[in-house]
PDB file of C-alpha atoms in Angstrom:
ATOM      1  CA  MET Z  24      -7.920   9.935  15.621  1.00 75.00           C
ATOM      2  CA  PRO Z  25      -5.511   8.977  12.558  1.00 87.00           C
ATOM      3  CA  ARG Z  26      -5.987  10.342   9.185  1.00 93.00           C
ATOM      4  CA  PHE Z  27      -7.760   7.694   6.843  1.00 97.00           C
ATOM      5  CA  ALA Z  28      -7.306   7.545   3.013  1.00 98.00           C
ATOM      6  CA  ALA Z  29      -9.942   5.876   0.773  1.00 98.00           C
ATOM      7  CA  ASN Z  30      -8.440   3.154  -1.352  1.00 98.00           C
ATOM      8  CA  LEU Z  31     -10.240   3.594  -4.679  1.00 98.00           C
ATOM      9  CA  THR Z  32      -9.121   0.248  -5.937  1.00 98.00           C
ATOM     10  CA  MET Z  33     -11.277  -1.685  -3.393  1.00 97.00           C
ATOM     11  CA  LEU Z  34     -13.732   1.393  -2.052  1.00 98.00           C
ATOM     12  CA  PHE Z  35     -16.457   3.102  -4.328  1.00 98.00           C
ATOM     13  CA  ASN Z  36     -16.006   0.481  -7.127  1.00 94.00           C
ATOM     14  CA  GLU Z  37     -19.781   0.660  -7.650  1.00 94.00           C
ATOM     15  CA  ARG Z  38     -18.797   3.646  -9.944  1.00 96.00           C
ATOM     16  CA  PRO Z  39     -15.904   3.832 -12.784  1.00 97.00           C
ATOM     17  CA  PHE Z  40     -12.477   4.681 -11.369  1.00 98.00           C
ATOM     18  CA  LEU Z  41     -12.405   8.139 -12.376  1.00 98.00           C
ATOM     19  CA  ASP Z  42     -15.832   8.854 -10.577  1.00 98.00           C
ATOM     20  CA  ARG Z  43     -14.680   7.325  -7.273  1.00 98.00           C
ATOM     21  CA  PHE Z  44     -12.504  10.450  -6.418  1.00 98.00           C
ATOM     22  CA  THR Z  45     -15.779  12.578  -6.131  1.00 98.00           C
ATOM     23  CA  ALA Z  46     -17.422   9.792  -4.275  1.00 98.00           C
ATOM     24  CA  ALA Z  47     -14.574   9.697  -1.760  1.00 98.00           C
ATOM     25  CA  ALA Z  48     -14.511  13.261  -1.261  1.00 98.00           C
ATOM     26  CA  ASP Z  49     -18.231  13.492  -0.544  1.00 97.00           C
ATOM     27  CA  ALA Z  50     -17.808  10.665   2.147  1.00 96.00           C
ATOM     28  CA  GLY Z  51     -15.578  12.881   3.767  1.00 95.00           C
ATOM     29  CA  PHE Z  52     -12.066  11.843   2.798  1.00 96.00           C
ATOM     30  CA  GLU Z  53      -9.350  14.068   2.332  1.00 97.00           C
ATOM     31  CA  ALA Z  54      -6.965  11.549   0.900  1.00 98.00           C
ATOM     32  CA  VAL Z  55      -6.900   8.649  -1.649  1.00 98.00           C
ATOM     33  CA  GLU Z  56      -4.648   5.718  -2.511  1.00 98.00           C
ATOM     34  CA  PHE Z  57      -5.223   2.871  -5.257  1.00 98.00           C
ATOM     35  CA  LEU Z  58      -3.080   0.052  -6.397  1.00 98.00           C
ATOM     36  CA  PHE Z  59      -2.494   1.243 -10.070  1.00 98.00           C
ATOM     37  CA  PRO Z  60      -3.380   4.408 -12.113  1.00 98.00           C
ATOM     38  CA  TYR Z  61      -1.979   3.323 -15.706  1.00 98.00           C
ATOM     39  CA  ASP Z  62      -5.142   2.684 -17.355  1.00 97.00           C
ATOM     40  CA  HIS Z  63      -5.863   6.382 -17.396  1.00 98.00           C
ATOM     41  CA  SER Z  64      -3.311   9.098 -18.202  1.00 98.00           C
ATOM     42  CA  PRO Z  65      -1.515  11.082 -15.601  1.00 98.00           C
ATOM     43  CA  GLN Z  66      -3.702  14.205 -16.392  1.00 97.00           C
ATOM     44  CA  GLN Z  67      -6.984  12.537 -16.316  1.00 98.00           C
ATOM     45  CA  VAL Z  68      -6.099  11.077 -12.673  1.00 98.00           C
ATOM     46  CA  ALA Z  69      -4.827  14.564 -11.646  1.00 98.00           C
ATOM     47  CA  ASP Z  70      -7.832  16.416 -12.892  1.00 98.00           C
ATOM     48  CA  MET Z  71      -9.933  14.307 -10.775  1.00 98.00           C
ATOM     49  CA  LEU Z  72      -7.751  14.177  -7.893  1.00 98.00           C
ATOM     50  CA  HIS Z  73      -7.320  17.951  -7.709  1.00 98.00           C
ATOM     51  CA  GLY Z  74     -10.621  18.678  -8.655  1.00 98.00           C
ATOM     52  CA  CYS Z  75     -11.917  17.250  -5.644  1.00 98.00           C
ATOM     53  CA  GLY Z  76      -9.363  18.731  -3.285  1.00 98.00           C
ATOM     54  CA  LEU Z  77      -7.773  15.334  -2.449  1.00 98.00           C
ATOM     55  CA  THR Z  78      -4.312  14.427  -1.539  1.00 98.00           C
ATOM     56  CA  GLN Z  79      -2.720  11.071  -3.103  1.00 98.00           C
ATOM     57  CA  ALA Z  80      -1.347   9.399  -0.413  1.00 98.00           C
ATOM     58  CA  LEU Z  81       0.328   6.375  -2.249  1.00 98.00           C
ATOM     59  CA  PHE Z  82       0.117   4.255  -5.371  1.00 98.00           C
ATOM     60  CA  ASN Z  83       2.290   1.231  -6.821  1.00 98.00           C
ATOM     61  CA  LEU Z  84       4.742   1.127  -9.617  1.00 98.00           C
ATOM     62  CA  PRO Z  85       3.640  -1.404 -12.205  1.00 98.00           C
ATOM     63  CA  PRO Z  86       3.381  -4.865 -11.381  1.00 97.00           C
ATOM     64  CA  GLY Z  87       4.462  -6.702 -14.488  1.00 95.00           C
ATOM     65  CA  ASP Z  88       1.581  -8.968 -15.881  1.00 96.00           C
ATOM     66  CA  TRP Z  89      -1.208  -8.940 -13.154  1.00 96.00           C
ATOM     67  CA  ALA Z  90      -3.498 -10.837 -15.176  1.00 94.00           C
ATOM     68  CA  ALA Z  91      -1.055 -13.776 -15.475  1.00 95.00           C
ATOM     69  CA  GLY Z  92      -0.257 -13.564 -11.665  1.00 95.00           C
ATOM     70  CA  GLU Z  93       2.674 -11.439 -11.419  1.00 95.00           C
ATOM     71  CA  ARG Z  94       2.860  -9.237  -8.342  1.00 97.00           C
ATOM     72  CA  GLY Z  95       5.777  -7.092  -8.952  1.00 97.00           C
ATOM     73  CA  ILE Z  96       8.979  -7.186 -10.917  1.00 98.00           C
ATOM     74  CA  ALA Z  97      11.527  -5.665  -8.674  1.00 98.00           C
ATOM     75  CA  GLY Z  98      12.671  -8.555  -7.320  1.00 98.00           C
ATOM     76  CA  LEU Z  99      12.840 -11.023 -10.617  1.00 98.00           C
ATOM     77  CA  PRO Z 100      16.409 -11.496 -11.767  1.00 98.00           C
ATOM     78  CA  GLY Z 101      16.449 -10.542 -15.535  1.00 97.00           C
ATOM     79  CA  ARG Z 102      13.624  -7.736 -15.332  1.00 97.00           C
ATOM     80  CA  GLU Z 103      15.998  -5.097 -14.393  1.00 97.00           C
ATOM     81  CA  GLN Z 104      15.674  -2.852 -17.206  1.00 97.00           C
ATOM     82  CA  GLU Z 105      11.828  -3.471 -17.568  1.00 97.00           C
ATOM     83  CA  PHE Z 106      11.883  -2.304 -13.687  1.00 98.00           C
ATOM     84  CA  GLN Z 107      13.806   0.627 -14.376  1.00 98.00           C
ATOM     85  CA  ASP Z 108      11.511   1.745 -17.061  1.00 97.00           C
ATOM     86  CA  SER Z 109       8.405   1.280 -14.673  1.00 98.00           C
ATOM     87  CA  VAL Z 110      10.195   3.605 -12.398  1.00 98.00           C
ATOM     88  CA  GLY Z 111      10.213   6.522 -14.859  1.00 97.00           C
ATOM     89  CA  LEU Z 112       6.352   5.927 -15.791  1.00 98.00           C
ATOM     90  CA  ALA Z 113       5.610   5.960 -12.040  1.00 98.00           C
ATOM     91  CA  LEU Z 114       7.465   9.146 -11.714  1.00 98.00           C
ATOM     92  CA  ASP Z 115       5.209  10.606 -14.215  1.00 98.00           C
ATOM     93  CA  TYR Z 116       2.064  10.016 -12.551  1.00 98.00           C
ATOM     94  CA  ALA Z 117       3.598  10.764  -9.033  1.00 98.00           C
ATOM     95  CA  LYS Z 118       4.621  14.509 -10.537  1.00 98.00           C
ATOM     96  CA  ALA Z 119       1.117  14.987 -11.772  1.00 98.00           C
ATOM     97  CA  LEU Z 120      -0.484  14.095  -8.655  1.00 98.00           C
ATOM     98  CA  ASN Z 121       2.046  15.143  -6.448  1.00 98.00           C
ATOM     99  CA  CYS Z 122       2.311  11.796  -4.784  1.00 98.00           C
ATOM    100  CA  LYS Z 123       5.177  11.604  -2.018  1.00 98.00           C
ATOM    101  CA  THR Z 124       4.967   7.715  -1.402  1.00 98.00           C
ATOM    102  CA  LEU Z 125       5.205   4.817  -3.991  1.00 98.00           C
ATOM    103  CA  HIS Z 126       4.993   1.463  -3.041  1.00 98.00           C
ATOM    104  CA  VAL Z 127       7.571  -1.077  -5.076  1.00 98.00           C
ATOM    105  CA  MET Z 128       6.069  -4.729  -5.045  1.00 98.00           C
ATOM    106  CA  SER Z 129       8.752  -7.321  -4.998  1.00 98.00           C
ATOM    107  CA  GLY Z 130       7.318 -10.248  -6.953  1.00 98.00           C
ATOM    108  CA  ILE Z 131       6.847 -13.876  -6.635  1.00 98.00           C
ATOM    109  CA  CYS Z 132       9.635 -16.061  -5.784  1.00 98.00           C
ATOM    110  CA  PRO Z 133       9.040 -19.627  -6.944  1.00 96.00           C
ATOM    111  CA  PRO Z 134       9.837 -22.110  -4.072  1.00 95.00           C
ATOM    112  CA  ASP Z 135      12.537 -24.044  -6.199  1.00 96.00           C
ATOM    113  CA  ALA Z 136      14.248 -20.411  -6.935  1.00 97.00           C
ATOM    114  CA  ASP Z 137      17.598 -18.832  -5.156  1.00 97.00           C
ATOM    115  CA  ARG Z 138      15.340 -16.716  -2.575  1.00 97.00           C
ATOM    116  CA  ALA Z 139      18.818 -14.849  -1.630  1.00 98.00           C
ATOM    117  CA  HIS Z 140      19.290 -14.034  -5.372  1.00 98.00           C
ATOM    118  CA  TYR Z 141      15.577 -12.623  -5.432  1.00 98.00           C
ATOM    119  CA  LEU Z 142      16.447 -10.621  -2.461  1.00 98.00           C
ATOM    120  CA  GLU Z 143      19.803  -9.207  -3.809  1.00 98.00           C
ATOM    121  CA  THR Z 144      17.807  -8.477  -6.882  1.00 98.00           C
ATOM    122  CA  TYR Z 145      15.081  -6.534  -5.131  1.00 98.00           C
ATOM    123  CA  ALA Z 146      17.437  -4.617  -3.122  1.00 98.00           C
ATOM    124  CA  GLY Z 147      19.419  -3.368  -5.982  1.00 98.00           C
ATOM    125  CA  ASN Z 148      16.212  -2.280  -7.740  1.00 98.00           C
ATOM    126  CA  LEU Z 149      14.910  -0.254  -4.517  1.00 98.00           C
ATOM    127  CA  ARG Z 150      18.399   1.156  -4.419  1.00 98.00           C
ATOM    128  CA  PHE Z 151      18.007   2.403  -7.745  1.00 98.00           C
ATOM    129  CA  ALA Z 152      14.134   3.743  -7.297  1.00 98.00           C
ATOM    130  CA  ALA Z 153      15.144   5.266  -4.194  1.00 98.00           C
ATOM    131  CA  GLU Z 154      17.831   7.170  -6.025  1.00 97.00           C
ATOM    132  CA  MET Z 155      15.800   8.357  -8.860  1.00 97.00           C
ATOM    133  CA  LEU Z 156      12.545   9.060  -6.975  1.00 98.00           C
ATOM    134  CA  GLY Z 157      14.490  10.733  -4.140  1.00 97.00           C
ATOM    135  CA  LYS Z 158      15.552  13.448  -6.338  1.00 97.00           C
ATOM    136  CA  GLU Z 159      11.898  14.444  -6.558  1.00 97.00           C
ATOM    137  CA  GLY Z 160      11.125  13.899  -2.661  1.00 97.00           C
ATOM    138  CA  ILE Z 161       9.453  10.760  -2.865  1.00 98.00           C
ATOM    139  CA  THR Z 162       9.699   7.901  -0.285  1.00 98.00           C
ATOM    140  CA  VAL Z 163       9.656   4.431  -1.662  1.00 98.00           C
ATOM    141  CA  VAL Z 164       8.128   1.929   0.612  1.00 98.00           C
ATOM    142  CA  VAL Z 165       8.374  -1.903   1.059  1.00 98.00           C
ATOM    143  CA  GLU Z 166       4.903  -3.849   2.140  1.00 98.00           C
ATOM    144  CA  SER Z 167       5.003  -7.533   3.249  1.00 98.00           C
ATOM    145  CA  LEU Z 168       2.225  -9.681   2.027  1.00 98.00           C
ATOM    146  CA  ASN Z 169       0.873 -12.641   3.546  1.00 98.00           C
ATOM    147  CA  SER Z 170       1.346 -16.166   2.087  1.00 97.00           C
ATOM    148  CA  ARG Z 171      -2.339 -17.198   2.104  1.00 97.00           C
ATOM    149  CA  ASP Z 172      -3.545 -14.375  -0.246  1.00 97.00           C
ATOM    150  CA  VAL Z 173      -0.101 -14.105  -2.075  1.00 98.00           C
ATOM    151  CA  PRO Z 174       1.517 -17.530  -2.063  1.00 98.00           C
ATOM    152  CA  ASN Z 175       5.471 -17.317  -2.582  1.00 98.00           C
ATOM    153  CA  TYR Z 176       5.504 -13.482  -2.360  1.00 98.00           C
ATOM    154  CA  LEU Z 177       9.114 -12.621  -1.553  1.00 98.00           C
ATOM    155  CA  ILE Z 178       8.489 -10.205   1.248  1.00 98.00           C
ATOM    156  CA  PRO Z 179       5.664 -11.988   3.473  1.00 98.00           C
ATOM    157  CA  ARG Z 180       6.776 -10.666   7.022  1.00 97.00           C
ATOM    158  CA  PRO Z 181       7.700  -7.069   8.090  1.00 97.00           C
ATOM    159  CA  ALA Z 182      11.085  -8.866   9.166  1.00 97.00           C
ATOM    160  CA  ASP Z 183      11.708  -9.417   5.571  1.00 98.00           C
ATOM    161  CA  ALA Z 184      10.871  -5.917   4.302  1.00 98.00           C
ATOM    162  CA  ARG Z 185      13.644  -4.662   6.930  1.00 97.00           C
ATOM    163  CA  GLN Z 186      16.092  -6.761   5.918  1.00 97.00           C
ATOM    164  CA  VAL Z 187      15.834  -5.877   2.316  1.00 98.00           C
ATOM    165  CA  ILE Z 188      15.281  -1.987   3.086  1.00 98.00           C
ATOM    166  CA  ASN Z 189      18.803  -2.253   5.293  1.00 97.00           C
ATOM    167  CA  ALA Z 190      20.425  -4.135   2.440  1.00 97.00           C
ATOM    168  CA  ALA Z 191      19.492  -1.284   0.049  1.00 97.00           C
ATOM    169  CA  GLY Z 192      20.417   1.139   2.274  1.00 95.00           C
ATOM    170  CA  ALA Z 193      18.935   4.274   0.935  1.00 94.00           C
ATOM    171  CA  GLY Z 194      17.451   7.064   3.252  1.00 95.00           C
ATOM    172  CA  ASN Z 195      14.126   7.448   1.636  1.00 98.00           C
ATOM    173  CA  LEU Z 196      13.389   3.546   1.811  1.00 98.00           C
ATOM    174  CA  GLY Z 197      10.427   2.895   4.383  1.00 98.00           C
ATOM    175  CA  LEU Z 198       7.833   0.149   5.496  1.00 98.00           C
ATOM    176  CA  GLN Z 199       4.244   0.188   4.333  1.00 98.00           C
ATOM    177  CA  PHE Z 200       2.815  -1.721   7.477  1.00 98.00           C
ATOM    178  CA  ASP Z 201      -0.447  -3.524   6.607  1.00 98.00           C
ATOM    179  CA  PHE Z 202      -2.231  -4.904   9.687  1.00 98.00           C
ATOM    180  CA  TYR Z 203      -4.252  -7.204   7.872  1.00 98.00           C
ATOM    181  CA  HIS Z 204      -1.120  -8.932   6.201  1.00 98.00           C
ATOM    182  CA  VAL Z 205       0.677  -8.790   9.506  1.00 98.00           C
ATOM    183  CA  GLN Z 206      -2.389 -10.321  11.565  1.00 98.00           C
ATOM    184  CA  ILE Z 207      -2.306 -13.168   9.191  1.00 98.00           C
ATOM    185  CA  MET Z 208       1.337 -13.973   9.404  1.00 97.00           C
ATOM    186  CA  GLY Z 209       1.489 -14.239  13.327  1.00 93.00           C
ATOM    187  CA  GLY Z 210      -0.564 -11.332  14.637  1.00 93.00           C
ATOM    188  CA  ASP Z 211       1.196  -9.620  17.766  1.00 95.00           C
ATOM    189  CA  LEU Z 212       0.141  -6.383  15.935  1.00 98.00           C
ATOM    190  CA  SER Z 213       0.963  -3.833  18.685  1.00 97.00           C
ATOM    191  CA  ARG Z 214       4.467  -4.913  19.341  1.00 97.00           C
ATOM    192  CA  SER Z 215       5.152  -5.498  15.437  1.00 98.00           C
ATOM    193  CA  PHE Z 216       3.984  -2.150  14.983  1.00 98.00           C
ATOM    194  CA  GLU Z 217       6.081  -0.463  17.771  1.00 98.00           C
ATOM    195  CA  ALA Z 218       9.042  -2.329  16.628  1.00 97.00           C
ATOM    196  CA  ASN Z 219       8.947  -1.106  13.253  1.00 98.00           C
ATOM    197  CA  LEU Z 220       7.843   2.316  13.976  1.00 98.00           C
ATOM    198  CA  ASP Z 221      11.307   3.849  12.743  1.00 97.00           C
ATOM    199  CA  LEU Z 222      10.496   2.490   9.424  1.00 98.00           C
ATOM    200  CA  ILE Z 223       6.714   2.875   9.152  1.00 98.00           C
ATOM    201  CA  ARG Z 224       5.745   5.520   6.417  1.00 98.00           C
ATOM    202  CA  HIS Z 225       2.256   4.250   5.727  1.00 98.00           C
ATOM    203  CA  ILE Z 226      -0.315   2.123   7.161  1.00 98.00           C
ATOM    204  CA  GLN Z 227      -3.350   0.092   5.604  1.00 98.00           C
ATOM    205  CA  ILE Z 228      -6.050  -1.657   7.570  1.00 98.00           C
ATOM    206  CA  ALA Z 229      -8.715  -4.066   6.961  1.00 98.00           C
ATOM    207  CA  GLY Z 230     -10.593  -6.656   8.688  1.00 98.00           C
ATOM    208  CA  VAL Z 231      -9.442 -10.418   9.365  1.00 98.00           C
ATOM    209  CA  PRO Z 232      -9.906 -13.063   8.168  1.00 97.00           C
ATOM    210  CA  GLU Z 233     -12.144 -11.795   4.885  1.00 97.00           C
ATOM    211  CA  ARG Z 234     -10.673  -8.445   4.492  1.00 97.00           C
ATOM    212  CA  HIS Z 235     -13.938  -6.685   5.046  1.00 98.00           C
ATOM    213  CA  GLU Z 236     -14.489  -3.139   7.179  1.00 97.00           C
ATOM    214  CA  PRO Z 237     -11.926  -2.763   9.925  1.00 96.00           C
ATOM    215  CA  THR Z 238     -14.739  -3.387  12.840  1.00 93.00           C
ATOM    216  CA  VAL Z 239     -15.748  -6.703  11.190  1.00 94.00           C
ATOM    217  CA  GLY Z 240     -13.547  -9.540  12.510  1.00 94.00           C
ATOM    218  CA  GLU Z 241     -10.941 -10.341  14.997  1.00 96.00           C
ATOM    219  CA  ILE Z 242      -8.593  -7.036  15.177  1.00 97.00           C
ATOM    220  CA  ASN Z 243      -9.565  -4.399  17.866  1.00 95.00           C
ATOM    221  CA  TYR Z 244      -8.934  -1.294  15.622  1.00 95.00           C
ATOM    222  CA  GLY Z 245      -9.990   0.810  18.380  1.00 93.00           C
ATOM    223  CA  TYR Z 246      -6.930  -0.103  20.514  1.00 94.00           C
ATOM    224  CA  LEU Z 247      -4.667   0.026  17.548  1.00 96.00           C
ATOM    225  CA  PHE Z 248      -5.827   3.462  16.380  1.00 95.00           C
ATOM    226  CA  ALA Z 249      -5.097   4.661  20.039  1.00 95.00           C
ATOM    227  CA  LEU Z 250      -1.790   3.123  19.940  1.00 96.00           C
ATOM    228  CA  ILE Z 251      -0.928   4.776  16.685  1.00 96.00           C
ATOM    229  CA  ASP Z 252      -1.532   8.398  18.281  1.00 95.00           C
ATOM    230  CA  ARG Z 253      -0.074   7.410  21.368  1.00 95.00           C
ATOM    231  CA  LEU Z 254       3.219   6.462  19.478  1.00 96.00           C
ATOM    232  CA  GLY Z 255       2.798   9.553  17.360  1.00 95.00           C
ATOM    233  CA  TYR Z 256       2.628   8.176  13.866  1.00 96.00           C
ATOM    234  CA  ASP Z 257       0.882  11.213  11.639  1.00 93.00           C
ATOM    235  CA  GLY Z 258       0.853   9.870   8.446  1.00 96.00           C
ATOM    236  CA  TRP Z 259      -1.998   8.418   6.134  1.00 98.00           C
ATOM    237  CA  ILE Z 260      -3.953   5.176   6.801  1.00 98.00           C
ATOM    238  CA  GLY Z 261      -5.224   3.435   3.659  1.00 98.00           C
ATOM    239  CA  CYS Z 262      -8.349   1.731   3.909  1.00 98.00           C
ATOM    240  CA  GLU Z 263      -7.824  -0.986   1.876  1.00 98.00           C
ATOM    241  CA  TYR Z 264     -10.811  -3.469   2.432  1.00 98.00           C
ATOM    242  CA  LYS Z 265     -13.483  -5.127   0.356  1.00 97.00           C
ATOM    243  CA  PRO Z 266     -16.911  -3.915   1.745  1.00 97.00           C
ATOM    244  CA  ARG Z 267     -19.433  -6.435   2.705  1.00 95.00           C
ATOM    245  CA  THR Z 268     -22.294  -4.613   0.976  1.00 94.00           C
ATOM    246  CA  ASP Z 269     -21.631  -1.294  -0.615  1.00 94.00           C
ATOM    247  CA  THR Z 270     -19.205   1.250   0.199  1.00 97.00           C
ATOM    248  CA  LEU Z 271     -21.208   3.914   1.795  1.00 95.00           C
ATOM    249  CA  THR Z 272     -23.107   1.648   4.129  1.00 94.00           C
ATOM    250  CA  GLY Z 273     -19.916   0.130   5.225  1.00 95.00           C
ATOM    251  CA  LEU Z 274     -18.473   3.516   6.228  1.00 96.00           C
ATOM    252  CA  SER Z 275     -20.255   3.326   9.392  1.00 93.00           C
ATOM    253  CA  TRP Z 276     -17.377   1.933  10.884  1.00 93.00           C
ATOM    254  CA  LEU Z 277     -15.678   5.374  10.937  1.00 90.00           C
ATOM    255  CA  GLN Z 278     -18.257   6.441  13.471  1.00 83.00           C
ATOM    256  CA  GLN Z 279     -17.887   3.530  15.397  1.00 83.00           C
ATOM    257  CA  VAL Z 280     -14.201   4.059  16.157  1.00 79.00           C
ATOM    258  CA  GLY Z 281     -14.937   8.038  16.560  1.00 67.00           C
ATOM    259  CA  ALA Z 282     -13.479   9.433  13.417  1.00 62.00           C
ATOM    260  CA  GLN Z 283     -16.619  11.184  12.155  1.00 55.00           C
TER     261      GLN Z 283
END
């Protein structure tokens, strides 16, 4: 059975962020991920993580002005210096948390913009991040986000992620494969996963269409977990979903798929 990491942005949010580490450990998780740690100091987050005996599987670089709708700045022409500064900030947290995988969000490409220019900017910034973070043994990942939840996101499909990873050309770049986003953008999950296995460095899951527990909705995760095992993926799988009720009640899905 694959190894699951609790996404502390979405799970256990009945509690303040720093209290969610204890909740995840008490629920049996051995690893966590989250979107952003930057509201707290690296030491505060590290104290909770290590105090609970947890592994930090993943977090994101700063996304720009999230409240204003920005979803990453790495693909935005003219923001290169801001992006480079954000890599240094993320590295401070990664060192404190001993986190070896960081996600770099591309950002929104307006419909009337030159998409090729945005992709070129993203590839260049990924190359910069991969070189800087690679010195610390860190893998940089690209994730495709579906166009229903994030309209005009620069990287809506795994094929777009593969294209920009190849363009950046760094050995420590990989793919973050989220079954939720891939299903919404066309499905064919088993074949898409297998076709991209050579680049996949992190996985995330949620039910479709409403992003609840994995056993709620149209995706057969029992089948997919068996496939993941058979194909030899041994990384973490982030549980990035919105509980229908409270987190602990919803975690009964782990028993349903035989993970507990």
